[in-house]
Amino acid sequence: MPGPAAYDASSASEQPVTLPDAPTRRINEALSIQPPLSRRGHGPGLVLFLSNETSSAGGDKPLDPEPVQKWAEEGFAVAFVTVYPTIDVQQILAEAARALIDLGDTLDISDKFGVIVYDTNCLQEVVESVKHDERFTCVVGFGGGEDKPESSKPLLLNTTQLQSRVISAPHVEIHEYPVASPHFVIPTSGAYDPGSAALAHTRTLVFLRKHVGGPHFDLEVIWDEHTYFEFEARSVAKTMGTMVAEPYVNHIPTMTGGVGRENLTRFYRDHFIFSNPADARLQVVSRTVGPDRVSLCTDEFVYHITHDRQVDWLLPGVPATHKKLSIPMMAVVNIRGDRLYNEHIWWDQATALKQAGLLQEYISFPTPEGSGKVLRLPVAGVESAAMLLDESKGRSNEMLGEGWGMVDKKDS
């Protein structure tokens, strides 16, 4: 059954989808517990040591959440410690393990915990303390590269340029980032660097899953569910229900989409889901799932429609041309836990315009030879989609021939 043609707030399919909302529990002055913020609702345990010395960035707050929420959205049960000068690291680790175990069925694995240290001042003490408890299987540190690290358990160090003199040691994996402060992963820090933070997060997630044993999610199922609600069921509420608390989408050629839940919900409702023609379909050509199936899914596909209405996100402001369009596209999808975090969608806007009959094939172009020639634009039409789907359905290098580029007016 085809989905609805227009948004109806009263329909069953548009009733709000409840987002994961497990409350934080305070254990003592230094320790608190955040259960998983995934749809699954249970996962392995993780202990965070958080610095209380992070400087504020000021200005607009990034969409990236703070570490506790971010790791809970990844599907971990998070015990988090605010570090103060007199803290007993070994004791607080034991308390964190007990608090995680007390979660019962919310905790998947009771004999393996990971540790992430965001406070460089206590990294060495944490590394030393986990030696005495077999349940702590690995440690991740940010900064801490001034001295050669020694660890009896797997240790991942995300270091800054200032700490690049560090030398690899047994059980130690080291990655350097082009930043000056170890707080580059903290969104509220003045040193926050979104690109380096994203890369460090992915590497940390791969490391944790390897040594803790999870959590694992089927990224293809999550992505297919999302596109089903977009293009078949056509439900704004259910589409947004597949996404984290504050997601974003960016269609690169037209800069359409939305940053944050409120803006993205409005975009899906007013400019995307019901803007797609009734015959819209996605034909997947290839799919690549990220390293260790962690968080990235890349689709190469063809978007097929009859342009019988204004498709706001594809051709903003363009009335219906009633042309058949087949647009090669690529989607890079980041998934956090069992929900989407962001989508970057690419396509060649020139072929979209050409297929819609809106792009001239020949244009005037000043040349020393005078006005006897025109420029034939190097833009392919529907044939580009045909060759993507089947390499035998097109010919390579035709645009390198004499019929392209500067040609005589009489041949145009």
mmCIF file of C-alpha atoms in Angstrom:
data_model
loop_
_atom_site.group_PDB
_atom_site.id
_atom_site.type_symbol
_atom_site.label_atom_id
_atom_site.label_comp_id
_atom_site.label_asym_id
_atom_site.label_seq_id
_atom_site.Cartn_x
_atom_site.Cartn_y
_atom_site.Cartn_z
ATOM 1 C CA MET A 1 0.000 0.000 0.000
ATOM 2 C CA PRO A 2 1.476 3.399 -0.974
ATOM 3 C CA GLY A 3 2.110 5.905 1.792
ATOM 4 C CA PRO A 4 0.028 9.051 2.312
ATOM 5 C CA ALA A 5 0.286 11.902 -0.195
ATOM 6 C CA ALA A 6 0.223 14.659 2.425
ATOM 7 C CA TYR A 7 1.024 15.192 6.075
ATOM 8 C CA ASP A 8 -1.797 14.476 8.540
ATOM 9 C CA ALA A 9 -0.873 15.150 12.156
ATOM 10 C CA SER A 10 -3.889 13.159 13.380
ATOM 11 C CA SER A 11 -3.015 9.938 11.526
ATOM 12 C CA ALA A 12 -1.754 6.905 13.430
ATOM 13 C CA SER A 13 1.527 6.961 11.501
ATOM 14 C CA GLU A 14 2.308 10.499 12.661
ATOM 15 C CA GLN A 15 1.930 9.980 16.396
ATOM 16 C CA PRO A 16 5.166 10.876 18.219
ATOM 17 C CA VAL A 17 7.721 8.097 18.566
ATOM 18 C CA THR A 18 9.125 7.919 22.091
ATOM 19 C CA LEU A 19 12.886 8.436 22.136
ATOM 20 C CA PRO A 20 15.164 6.541 24.547
ATOM 21 C CA ASP A 21 15.120 8.485 27.808
ATOM 22 C CA ALA A 22 16.756 6.480 30.603
ATOM 23 C CA PRO A 23 17.371 8.836 33.558
ATOM 24 C CA THR A 24 20.821 9.387 35.049
ATOM 25 C CA ARG A 25 21.362 7.938 38.544
ATOM 26 C CA ARG A 26 23.726 9.624 41.000
ATOM 27 C CA ILE A 27 25.702 7.079 43.035
ATOM 28 C CA ASN A 28 27.849 9.450 45.088
ATOM 29 C CA GLU A 29 29.536 12.838 44.822
ATOM 30 C CA ALA A 30 31.939 11.684 42.111
ATOM 31 C CA LEU A 31 30.075 8.852 40.373
ATOM 32 C CA SER A 32 26.861 8.645 38.333
ATOM 33 C CA ILE A 33 25.291 6.067 36.003
ATOM 34 C CA GLN A 34 23.670 6.675 32.613
ATOM 35 C CA PRO A 35 21.882 3.602 31.174
ATOM 36 C CA PRO A 36 22.037 3.120 27.387
ATOM 37 C CA LEU A 37 20.182 5.664 25.240
ATOM 38 C CA SER A 38 19.616 3.243 22.380
ATOM 39 C CA ARG A 39 16.330 1.789 21.194
ATOM 40 C CA ARG A 40 17.650 -1.613 22.287
ATOM 41 C CA GLY A 41 17.980 -0.295 25.846
ATOM 42 C CA HIS A 42 20.782 -2.574 27.050
ATOM 43 C CA GLY A 43 24.500 -2.840 26.364
ATOM 44 C CA PRO A 44 28.018 -3.364 27.745
ATOM 45 C CA GLY A 45 29.585 -1.207 30.458
ATOM 46 C CA LEU A 46 31.904 1.759 30.040
ATOM 47 C CA VAL A 47 33.569 4.013 32.640
ATOM 48 C CA LEU A 48 34.393 7.644 31.791
ATOM 49 C CA PHE A 49 36.784 9.869 33.735
ATOM 50 C CA LEU A 50 35.737 13.459 32.984
ATOM 51 C CA SER A 51 37.808 16.573 33.546
ATOM 52 C CA ASN A 52 36.323 19.494 35.460
ATOM 53 C CA GLU A 53 38.870 21.888 33.939
ATOM 54 C CA THR A 54 37.489 22.194 30.381
ATOM 55 C CA SER A 55 37.274 25.814 29.195
ATOM 56 C CA SER A 56 34.023 26.956 27.605
ATOM 57 C CA ALA A 57 33.908 27.554 23.862
ATOM 58 C CA GLY A 58 31.232 30.246 23.959
ATOM 59 C CA GLY A 59 29.129 31.037 20.901
ATOM 60 C CA ASP A 60 26.850 28.480 19.278
ATOM 61 C CA LYS A 61 26.747 25.025 20.836
ATOM 62 C CA PRO A 62 27.760 22.239 18.423
ATOM 63 C CA LEU A 63 25.280 19.466 17.624
ATOM 64 C CA ASP A 64 27.747 16.878 18.935
ATOM 65 C CA PRO A 65 26.614 15.784 22.439
ATOM 66 C CA GLU A 66 28.742 15.584 25.563
ATOM 67 C CA PRO A 67 30.664 12.296 26.080
ATOM 68 C CA VAL A 68 28.177 10.720 28.509
ATOM 69 C CA GLN A 69 25.201 11.152 26.174
ATOM 70 C CA LYS A 70 27.240 10.243 23.098
ATOM 71 C CA TRP A 71 28.473 6.927 24.488
ATOM 72 C CA ALA A 72 25.033 6.117 25.901
ATOM 73 C CA GLU A 73 23.582 6.728 22.417
ATOM 74 C CA GLU A 74 26.212 4.320 21.083
ATOM 75 C CA GLY A 75 24.555 1.687 23.267
ATOM 76 C CA PHE A 76 26.835 1.588 26.321
ATOM 77 C CA ALA A 77 25.799 1.661 29.962
ATOM 78 C CA VAL A 78 27.982 4.545 31.160
ATOM 79 C CA ALA A 79 29.439 5.060 34.627
ATOM 80 C CA PHE A 80 30.971 8.524 34.692
ATOM 81 C CA VAL A 81 33.376 10.021 37.181
ATOM 82 C CA THR A 82 34.077 13.714 37.676
ATOM 83 C CA VAL A 83 37.744 13.864 38.604
ATOM 84 C CA TYR A 84 38.823 15.912 41.629
ATOM 85 C CA PRO A 85 42.339 16.151 43.154
ATOM 86 C CA THR A 86 41.883 13.685 46.033
ATOM 87 C CA ILE A 87 39.997 10.991 44.137
ATOM 88 C CA ASP A 88 40.998 7.377 44.793
ATOM 89 C CA VAL A 89 41.025 5.957 41.266
ATOM 90 C CA GLN A 90 41.206 2.287 42.245
ATOM 91 C CA GLN A 91 38.307 2.665 44.673
ATOM 92 C CA ILE A 92 36.127 4.611 42.221
ATOM 93 C CA LEU A 93 36.737 1.974 39.539
ATOM 94 C CA ALA A 94 35.479 -0.723 41.919
ATOM 95 C CA GLU A 95 32.432 1.404 42.762
ATOM 96 C CA ALA A 96 31.744 1.989 39.062
ATOM 97 C CA ALA A 97 31.883 -1.751 38.352
ATOM 98 C CA ARG A 98 29.423 -2.459 41.190
ATOM 99 C CA ALA A 99 27.055 0.258 39.992
ATOM 100 C CA LEU A 100 27.111 -1.110 36.442
ATOM 101 C CA ILE A 101 26.450 -4.662 37.621
ATOM 102 C CA ASP A 102 23.517 -3.367 39.699
ATOM 103 C CA LEU A 103 21.824 -2.378 36.420
ATOM 104 C CA GLY A 104 20.873 -6.045 35.995
ATOM 105 C CA ASP A 105 19.436 -6.884 32.574
ATOM 106 C CA THR A 106 20.383 -3.421 31.287
ATOM 107 C CA LEU A 107 24.013 -4.590 31.338
ATOM 108 C CA ASP A 108 24.858 -7.142 28.633
ATOM 109 C CA ILE A 109 28.329 -8.132 29.824
ATOM 110 C CA SER A 110 29.204 -8.174 33.528
ATOM 111 C CA ASP A 111 32.852 -9.242 33.332
ATOM 112 C CA LYS A 112 34.218 -6.840 30.695
ATOM 113 C CA PHE A 113 34.312 -3.054 31.000
ATOM 114 C CA GLY A 114 36.103 -0.382 28.996
ATOM 115 C CA VAL A 115 37.534 2.855 30.408
ATOM 116 C CA ILE A 116 37.902 6.242 28.708
ATOM 117 C CA VAL A 117 39.999 8.945 30.370
ATOM 118 C CA TYR A 118 39.300 12.529 29.305
ATOM 119 C CA ASP A 119 41.385 13.994 32.158
ATOM 120 C CA THR A 120 45.079 13.661 31.309
ATOM 121 C CA ASN A 121 46.068 14.206 34.949
ATOM 122 C CA CYS A 122 44.777 10.795 36.016
ATOM 123 C CA LEU A 123 45.540 8.707 32.925
ATOM 124 C CA GLN A 124 48.651 7.023 34.313
ATOM 125 C CA GLU A 125 46.882 6.249 37.594
ATOM 126 C CA VAL A 126 43.951 4.695 35.725
ATOM 127 C CA VAL A 127 46.312 2.588 33.595
ATOM 128 C CA GLU A 128 48.027 1.396 36.769
ATOM 129 C CA SER A 129 44.760 0.723 38.626
ATOM 130 C CA VAL A 130 43.134 -1.452 35.943
ATOM 131 C CA LYS A 131 46.018 -3.910 36.294
ATOM 132 C CA HIS A 132 44.416 -5.071 39.539
ATOM 133 C CA ASP A 133 40.932 -5.795 38.159
ATOM 134 C CA GLU A 134 40.517 -8.254 35.293
ATOM 135 C CA ARG A 135 37.059 -6.885 34.479
ATOM 136 C CA PHE A 136 38.603 -3.728 33.000
ATOM 137 C CA THR A 137 39.827 -4.977 29.637
ATOM 138 C CA CYS A 138 41.072 -1.787 27.939
ATOM 139 C CA VAL A 139 41.738 1.932 28.399
ATOM 140 C CA VAL A 140 41.381 4.891 26.033
ATOM 141 C CA GLY A 141 43.159 8.165 26.802
ATOM 142 C CA PHE A 142 43.052 11.637 25.288
ATOM 143 C CA GLY A 143 46.419 13.339 25.590
ATOM 144 C CA GLY A 144 48.880 11.713 27.939
ATOM 145 C CA GLY A 145 51.619 11.374 25.347
ATOM 146 C CA GLU A 146 54.453 13.181 27.140
ATOM 147 C CA ASP A 147 55.852 9.971 28.623
ATOM 148 C CA LYS A 148 56.288 6.579 27.086
ATOM 149 C CA PRO A 149 53.145 4.733 28.210
ATOM 150 C CA GLU A 150 53.375 1.345 29.853
ATOM 151 C CA SER A 151 50.293 -0.819 30.088
ATOM 152 C CA SER A 152 49.589 -4.474 30.697
ATOM 153 C CA LYS A 153 46.233 -4.119 28.928
ATOM 154 C CA PRO A 154 45.256 -2.693 25.530
ATOM 155 C CA LEU A 155 45.631 1.097 25.580
ATOM 156 C CA LEU A 156 44.512 3.522 22.866
ATOM 157 C CA LEU A 157 45.990 7.027 23.007
ATOM 158 C CA ASN A 158 44.487 9.884 21.003
ATOM 159 C CA THR A 159 47.302 12.427 21.216
ATOM 160 C CA THR A 160 47.846 16.003 20.079
ATOM 161 C CA GLN A 161 50.579 17.424 17.870
ATOM 162 C CA LEU A 162 52.395 18.658 20.963
ATOM 163 C CA GLN A 163 52.651 15.051 22.134
ATOM 164 C CA SER A 164 53.798 13.528 18.838
ATOM 165 C CA ARG A 165 57.173 12.507 20.258
ATOM 166 C CA VAL A 166 55.528 9.578 22.018
ATOM 167 C CA ILE A 167 56.877 6.165 20.989
ATOM 168 C CA SER A 168 54.794 3.037 20.503
ATOM 169 C CA ALA A 169 54.952 0.474 23.288
ATOM 170 C CA PRO A 170 53.548 -3.022 23.813
ATOM 171 C CA HIS A 171 49.729 -3.090 24.071
ATOM 172 C CA VAL A 172 49.590 0.584 23.047
ATOM 173 C CA GLU A 173 47.899 2.000 19.936
ATOM 174 C CA ILE A 174 48.596 5.681 19.236
ATOM 175 C CA HIS A 175 46.888 8.174 16.945
ATOM 176 C CA GLU A 176 47.973 11.800 16.540
ATOM 177 C CA TYR A 177 45.616 14.652 15.619
ATOM 178 C CA PRO A 178 46.400 18.151 14.255
ATOM 179 C CA VAL A 179 45.191 19.868 17.430
ATOM 180 C CA ALA A 180 46.892 21.504 20.403
ATOM 181 C CA SER A 181 44.624 20.492 23.298
ATOM 182 C CA PRO A 182 43.489 17.057 24.535
ATOM 183 C CA HIS A 183 40.012 18.587 24.968
ATOM 184 C CA PHE A 184 39.463 18.594 21.194
ATOM 185 C CA VAL A 185 36.687 15.981 21.586
ATOM 186 C CA ILE A 186 34.656 17.973 24.142
ATOM 187 C CA PRO A 187 31.929 19.974 22.319
ATOM 188 C CA THR A 188 31.769 22.707 24.971
ATOM 189 C CA SER A 189 35.542 23.219 24.967
ATOM 190 C CA GLY A 190 37.198 26.141 23.233
ATOM 191 C CA ALA A 191 39.580 23.559 21.739
ATOM 192 C CA TYR A 192 36.803 21.457 20.159
ATOM 193 C CA ASP A 193 37.661 20.284 16.631
ATOM 194 C CA PRO A 194 34.715 18.484 14.974
ATOM 195 C CA GLY A 195 36.716 16.658 12.290
ATOM 196 C CA SER A 196 39.359 15.304 14.647
ATOM 197 C CA ALA A 197 36.692 14.544 17.264
ATOM 198 C CA ALA A 198 34.699 12.441 14.797
ATOM 199 C CA LEU A 199 37.773 10.468 13.706
ATOM 200 C CA ALA A 200 38.886 9.877 17.297
ATOM 201 C CA HIS A 201 35.378 8.743 18.230
ATOM 202 C CA THR A 202 35.274 6.173 15.423
ATOM 203 C CA ARG A 203 38.707 4.799 16.308
ATOM 204 C CA THR A 204 37.720 4.616 19.965
ATOM 205 C CA LEU A 205 34.482 2.805 19.145
ATOM 206 C CA VAL A 206 36.318 0.209 17.028
ATOM 207 C CA PHE A 207 38.798 -0.309 19.879
ATOM 208 C CA LEU A 208 36.100 -0.662 22.553
ATOM 209 C CA ARG A 209 34.012 -3.120 20.563
ATOM 210 C CA LYS A 210 37.077 -5.258 19.972
ATOM 211 C CA HIS A 211 38.036 -5.482 23.646
ATOM 212 C CA VAL A 212 34.666 -5.200 25.417
ATOM 213 C CA GLY A 213 32.661 -7.343 23.013
ATOM 214 C CA GLY A 214 30.011 -4.900 21.842
ATOM 215 C CA PRO A 215 27.640 -3.312 21.318
ATOM 216 C CA HIS A 216 26.967 -4.511 17.772
ATOM 217 C CA PHE A 217 24.160 -3.339 15.483
ATOM 218 C CA ASP A 218 23.138 -4.195 11.925
ATOM 219 C CA LEU A 219 23.774 -0.909 10.118
ATOM 220 C CA GLU A 220 22.072 -2.032 6.917
ATOM 221 C CA VAL A 221 18.834 -2.859 8.728
ATOM 222 C CA ILE A 222 18.881 0.547 10.456
ATOM 223 C CA TRP A 223 19.459 2.438 7.175
ATOM 224 C CA ASP A 224 16.863 0.413 5.254
ATOM 225 C CA GLU A 225 14.310 1.045 8.006
ATOM 226 C CA HIS A 226 14.955 4.787 7.757
ATOM 227 C CA THR A 227 14.517 4.923 3.974
ATOM 228 C CA TYR A 228 11.381 2.752 4.216
ATOM 229 C CA PHE A 229 9.721 5.339 6.460
ATOM 230 C CA GLU A 230 10.913 8.141 4.139
ATOM 231 C CA PHE A 231 9.881 6.767 0.746
ATOM 232 C CA GLU A 232 7.330 3.985 1.283
ATOM 233 C CA ALA A 233 5.452 4.467 4.563
ATOM 234 C CA ARG A 234 5.979 8.249 4.272
ATOM 235 C CA SER A 235 5.854 9.023 7.975
ATOM 236 C CA VAL A 236 7.643 12.032 9.446
ATOM 237 C CA ALA A 237 7.299 10.757 13.026
ATOM 238 C CA LYS A 238 8.604 7.269 12.270
ATOM 239 C CA THR A 239 11.451 8.616 10.136
ATOM 240 C CA MET A 240 12.557 10.865 12.991
ATOM 241 C CA GLY A 241 12.151 7.931 15.374
ATOM 242 C CA THR A 242 15.085 6.220 13.635
ATOM 243 C CA MET A 243 17.407 9.133 14.492
ATOM 244 C CA VAL A 244 19.316 10.272 17.585
ATOM 245 C CA ALA A 245 18.107 13.116 19.780
ATOM 246 C CA GLU A 246 19.791 15.815 17.670
ATOM 247 C CA PRO A 247 20.501 14.628 14.099
ATOM 248 C CA TYR A 248 21.200 16.475 10.877
ATOM 249 C CA VAL A 249 20.849 15.939 7.123
ATOM 250 C CA ASN A 250 22.592 17.871 4.354
ATOM 251 C CA HIS A 251 21.849 17.493 0.640
ATOM 252 C CA ILE A 252 25.144 18.917 -0.568
ATOM 253 C CA PRO A 253 24.229 20.320 -4.047
ATOM 254 C CA THR A 254 21.184 22.281 -2.821
ATOM 255 C CA MET A 255 22.190 22.753 0.851
ATOM 256 C CA THR A 256 18.768 21.520 1.944
ATOM 257 C CA GLY A 257 18.053 19.446 5.033
ATOM 258 C CA GLY A 258 18.092 20.391 8.679
ATOM 259 C CA VAL A 259 20.408 20.685 11.674
ATOM 260 C CA GLY A 260 18.840 19.542 14.932
ATOM 261 C CA ARG A 261 15.602 17.667 15.591
ATOM 262 C CA GLU A 262 13.232 20.623 15.296
ATOM 263 C CA ASN A 263 14.659 21.904 12.008
ATOM 264 C CA LEU A 264 14.992 18.452 10.477
ATOM 265 C CA THR A 265 11.432 17.462 11.444
ATOM 266 C CA ARG A 266 10.138 20.609 9.763
ATOM 267 C CA PHE A 267 12.197 19.886 6.638
ATOM 268 C CA TYR A 268 10.967 16.299 6.355
ATOM 269 C CA ARG A 269 7.364 17.404 6.864
ATOM 270 C CA ASP A 270 7.296 20.434 4.582
ATOM 271 C CA HIS A 271 9.970 19.835 1.947
ATOM 272 C CA PHE A 272 10.989 16.178 1.638
ATOM 273 C CA ILE A 273 8.744 13.221 2.449
ATOM 274 C CA PHE A 274 5.603 14.516 0.739
ATOM 275 C CA SER A 275 7.588 16.441 -1.872
ATOM 276 C CA ASN A 276 8.718 13.188 -3.490
ATOM 277 C CA PRO A 277 6.538 12.107 -6.447
ATOM 278 C CA ALA A 278 4.339 9.041 -6.008
ATOM 279 C CA ASP A 279 6.575 6.945 -8.275
ATOM 280 C CA ALA A 280 9.827 7.865 -6.480
ATOM 281 C CA ARG A 281 12.104 4.887 -5.920
ATOM 282 C CA LEU A 282 15.703 4.214 -4.976
ATOM 283 C CA GLN A 283 17.687 1.665 -6.980
ATOM 284 C CA VAL A 284 20.758 0.650 -4.974
ATOM 285 C CA VAL A 285 23.916 0.050 -7.012
ATOM 286 C CA SER A 286 26.426 -0.624 -4.233
ATOM 287 C CA ARG A 287 26.690 -0.453 -0.461
ATOM 288 C CA THR A 288 29.779 -0.135 1.710
ATOM 289 C CA VAL A 289 29.618 -0.638 5.469
ATOM 290 C CA GLY A 290 32.266 1.036 7.625
ATOM 291 C CA PRO A 291 35.337 -0.474 9.318
ATOM 292 C CA ASP A 292 34.380 -3.307 11.675
ATOM 293 C CA ARG A 293 30.743 -2.431 10.800
ATOM 294 C CA VAL A 294 31.029 0.448 13.254
ATOM 295 C CA SER A 295 29.115 3.534 12.257
ATOM 296 C CA LEU A 296 29.307 4.301 8.542
ATOM 297 C CA CYS A 297 27.130 3.108 5.677
ATOM 298 C CA THR A 298 27.663 4.425 2.138
ATOM 299 C CA ASP A 299 25.083 3.827 -0.590
ATOM 300 C CA GLU A 300 25.515 4.396 -4.314
ATOM 301 C CA PHE A 301 22.064 4.498 -5.906
ATOM 302 C CA VAL A 302 19.836 5.968 -8.610
ATOM 303 C CA TYR A 303 16.864 8.141 -7.639
ATOM 304 C CA HIS A 304 14.041 7.610 -10.152
ATOM 305 C CA ILE A 305 11.025 9.957 -10.384
ATOM 306 C CA THR A 306 8.579 11.602 -12.713
ATOM 307 C CA HIS A 307 9.023 15.311 -12.049
ATOM 308 C CA ASP A 308 5.285 15.960 -11.742
ATOM 309 C CA ARG A 309 5.524 18.399 -8.842
ATOM 310 C CA GLN A 310 7.997 20.774 -7.250
ATOM 311 C CA VAL A 311 10.601 18.606 -5.522
ATOM 312 C CA ASP A 312 11.920 21.125 -3.027
ATOM 313 C CA TRP A 313 15.089 19.364 -1.935
ATOM 314 C CA LEU A 314 16.207 18.327 -5.448
ATOM 315 C CA LEU A 315 15.186 21.274 -7.646
ATOM 316 C CA PRO A 316 14.156 24.054 -5.240
ATOM 317 C CA GLY A 317 11.629 26.477 -6.711
ATOM 318 C CA VAL A 318 11.378 24.610 -10.029
ATOM 319 C CA PRO A 319 7.784 23.869 -11.152
ATOM 320 C CA ALA A 320 6.871 20.437 -12.486
ATOM 321 C CA THR A 321 8.451 19.638 -15.855
ATOM 322 C CA HIS A 322 6.801 16.191 -16.138
ATOM 323 C CA LYS A 323 10.149 14.740 -17.226
ATOM 324 C CA LYS A 324 11.378 11.302 -16.188
ATOM 325 C CA LEU A 325 14.517 11.724 -14.080
ATOM 326 C CA SER A 326 17.110 9.120 -13.106
ATOM 327 C CA ILE A 327 19.729 10.794 -10.925
ATOM 328 C CA PRO A 328 22.872 8.940 -9.736
ATOM 329 C CA MET A 329 23.377 9.706 -6.048
ATOM 330 C CA MET A 330 25.556 8.810 -3.090
ATOM 331 C CA ALA A 331 24.576 8.799 0.585
ATOM 332 C CA VAL A 332 27.128 8.762 3.397
ATOM 333 C CA VAL A 333 25.259 7.851 6.570
ATOM 334 C CA ASN A 334 26.653 8.035 10.103
ATOM 335 C CA ILE A 335 24.927 5.783 12.625
ATOM 336 C CA ARG A 336 25.289 6.107 16.392
ATOM 337 C CA GLY A 337 24.222 2.937 18.174
ATOM 338 C CA ASP A 338 20.973 1.841 16.534
ATOM 339 C CA ARG A 339 19.916 5.276 15.257
ATOM 340 C CA LEU A 340 21.062 7.623 12.493
ATOM 341 C CA TYR A 341 23.138 10.655 13.427
ATOM 342 C CA ASN A 342 23.649 12.320 10.048
ATOM 343 C CA GLU A 343 23.304 11.939 6.299
ATOM 344 C CA HIS A 344 25.370 13.617 3.578
ATOM 345 C CA ILE A 345 23.715 13.159 0.165
ATOM 346 C CA TRP A 346 25.518 13.977 -3.119
ATOM 347 C CA TRP A 347 24.469 14.077 -6.756
ATOM 348 C CA ASP A 348 25.415 15.909 -9.948
ATOM 349 C CA GLN A 349 23.038 18.868 -10.105
ATOM 350 C CA ALA A 350 23.962 19.465 -13.738
ATOM 351 C CA THR A 351 22.502 16.119 -14.826
ATOM 352 C CA ALA A 352 19.370 16.795 -12.771
ATOM 353 C CA LEU A 353 18.901 20.125 -14.570
ATOM 354 C CA LYS A 354 19.667 18.589 -17.967
ATOM 355 C CA GLN A 355 17.226 15.721 -17.511
ATOM 356 C CA ALA A 356 14.558 18.199 -16.413
ATOM 357 C CA GLY A 357 15.129 20.183 -19.627
ATOM 358 C CA LEU A 358 16.434 23.222 -17.754
ATOM 359 C CA LEU A 359 20.049 23.317 -18.914
ATOM 360 C CA GLN A 360 21.177 24.537 -22.302
ATOM 361 C CA GLU A 361 23.380 22.083 -24.150
ATOM 362 C CA TYR A 362 25.278 24.853 -25.983
ATOM 363 C CA ILE A 363 26.266 28.264 -24.597
ATOM 364 C CA SER A 364 28.185 31.218 -25.967
ATOM 365 C CA PHE A 365 31.795 31.445 -24.891
ATOM 366 C CA PRO A 366 34.282 34.189 -25.828
ATOM 367 C CA THR A 367 37.182 32.896 -27.917
ATOM 368 C CA PRO A 368 39.976 34.497 -29.958
ATOM 369 C CA GLU A 369 38.424 32.979 -33.065
ATOM 370 C CA GLY A 370 35.353 35.196 -32.691
ATOM 371 C CA SER A 371 31.692 34.267 -32.612
ATOM 372 C CA GLY A 372 31.753 31.326 -34.963
ATOM 373 C CA LYS A 373 31.863 28.782 -32.167
ATOM 374 C CA VAL A 374 29.838 27.841 -29.090
ATOM 375 C CA LEU A 375 30.641 25.691 -26.070
ATOM 376 C CA ARG A 376 28.924 22.334 -25.706
ATOM 377 C CA LEU A 377 28.690 21.758 -21.960
ATOM 378 C CA PRO A 378 30.264 18.511 -20.692
ATOM 379 C CA VAL A 379 27.118 17.322 -18.915
ATOM 380 C CA ALA A 380 25.582 13.857 -19.258
ATOM 381 C CA GLY A 381 21.863 13.146 -19.029
ATOM 382 C CA VAL A 382 20.001 9.943 -18.226
ATOM 383 C CA GLU A 383 22.776 7.973 -19.935
ATOM 384 C CA SER A 384 24.961 8.557 -16.862
ATOM 385 C CA ALA A 385 22.469 6.618 -14.730
ATOM 386 C CA ALA A 386 22.184 3.871 -17.346
ATOM 387 C CA MET A 387 25.940 3.322 -17.409
ATOM 388 C CA LEU A 388 26.137 3.365 -13.605
ATOM 389 C CA LEU A 389 23.545 0.586 -13.450
ATOM 390 C CA ASP A 390 25.155 -1.432 -16.272
ATOM 391 C CA GLU A 391 28.587 -0.559 -17.646
ATOM 392 C CA SER A 392 27.655 -2.110 -20.989
ATOM 393 C CA LYS A 393 24.891 0.477 -21.479
ATOM 394 C CA GLY A 394 27.193 3.399 -22.239
ATOM 395 C CA ARG A 395 30.419 4.435 -23.926
ATOM 396 C CA SER A 396 33.386 5.901 -22.079
ATOM 397 C CA ASN A 397 35.195 9.051 -23.201
ATOM 398 C CA GLU A 398 32.630 10.345 -25.698
ATOM 399 C CA MET A 399 33.040 13.823 -24.217
ATOM 400 C CA LEU A 400 36.717 13.704 -25.165
ATOM 401 C CA GLY A 401 35.777 13.567 -28.845
ATOM 402 C CA GLU A 402 35.419 16.349 -31.415
ATOM 403 C CA GLY A 403 31.699 16.843 -30.851
ATOM 404 C CA TRP A 404 32.294 18.366 -27.411
ATOM 405 C CA GLY A 405 33.902 21.529 -26.115
ATOM 406 C CA MET A 406 34.167 24.395 -28.611
ATOM 407 C CA VAL A 407 32.147 23.473 -31.700
ATOM 408 C CA ASP A 408 30.906 25.348 -34.750
ATOM 409 C CA LYS A 409 27.604 27.134 -34.281
ATOM 410 C CA LYS A 410 26.194 25.392 -37.306
ATOM 411 C CA ASP A 411 26.681 22.030 -35.579
ATOM 412 C CA SER A 412 24.859 23.080 -32.404
#
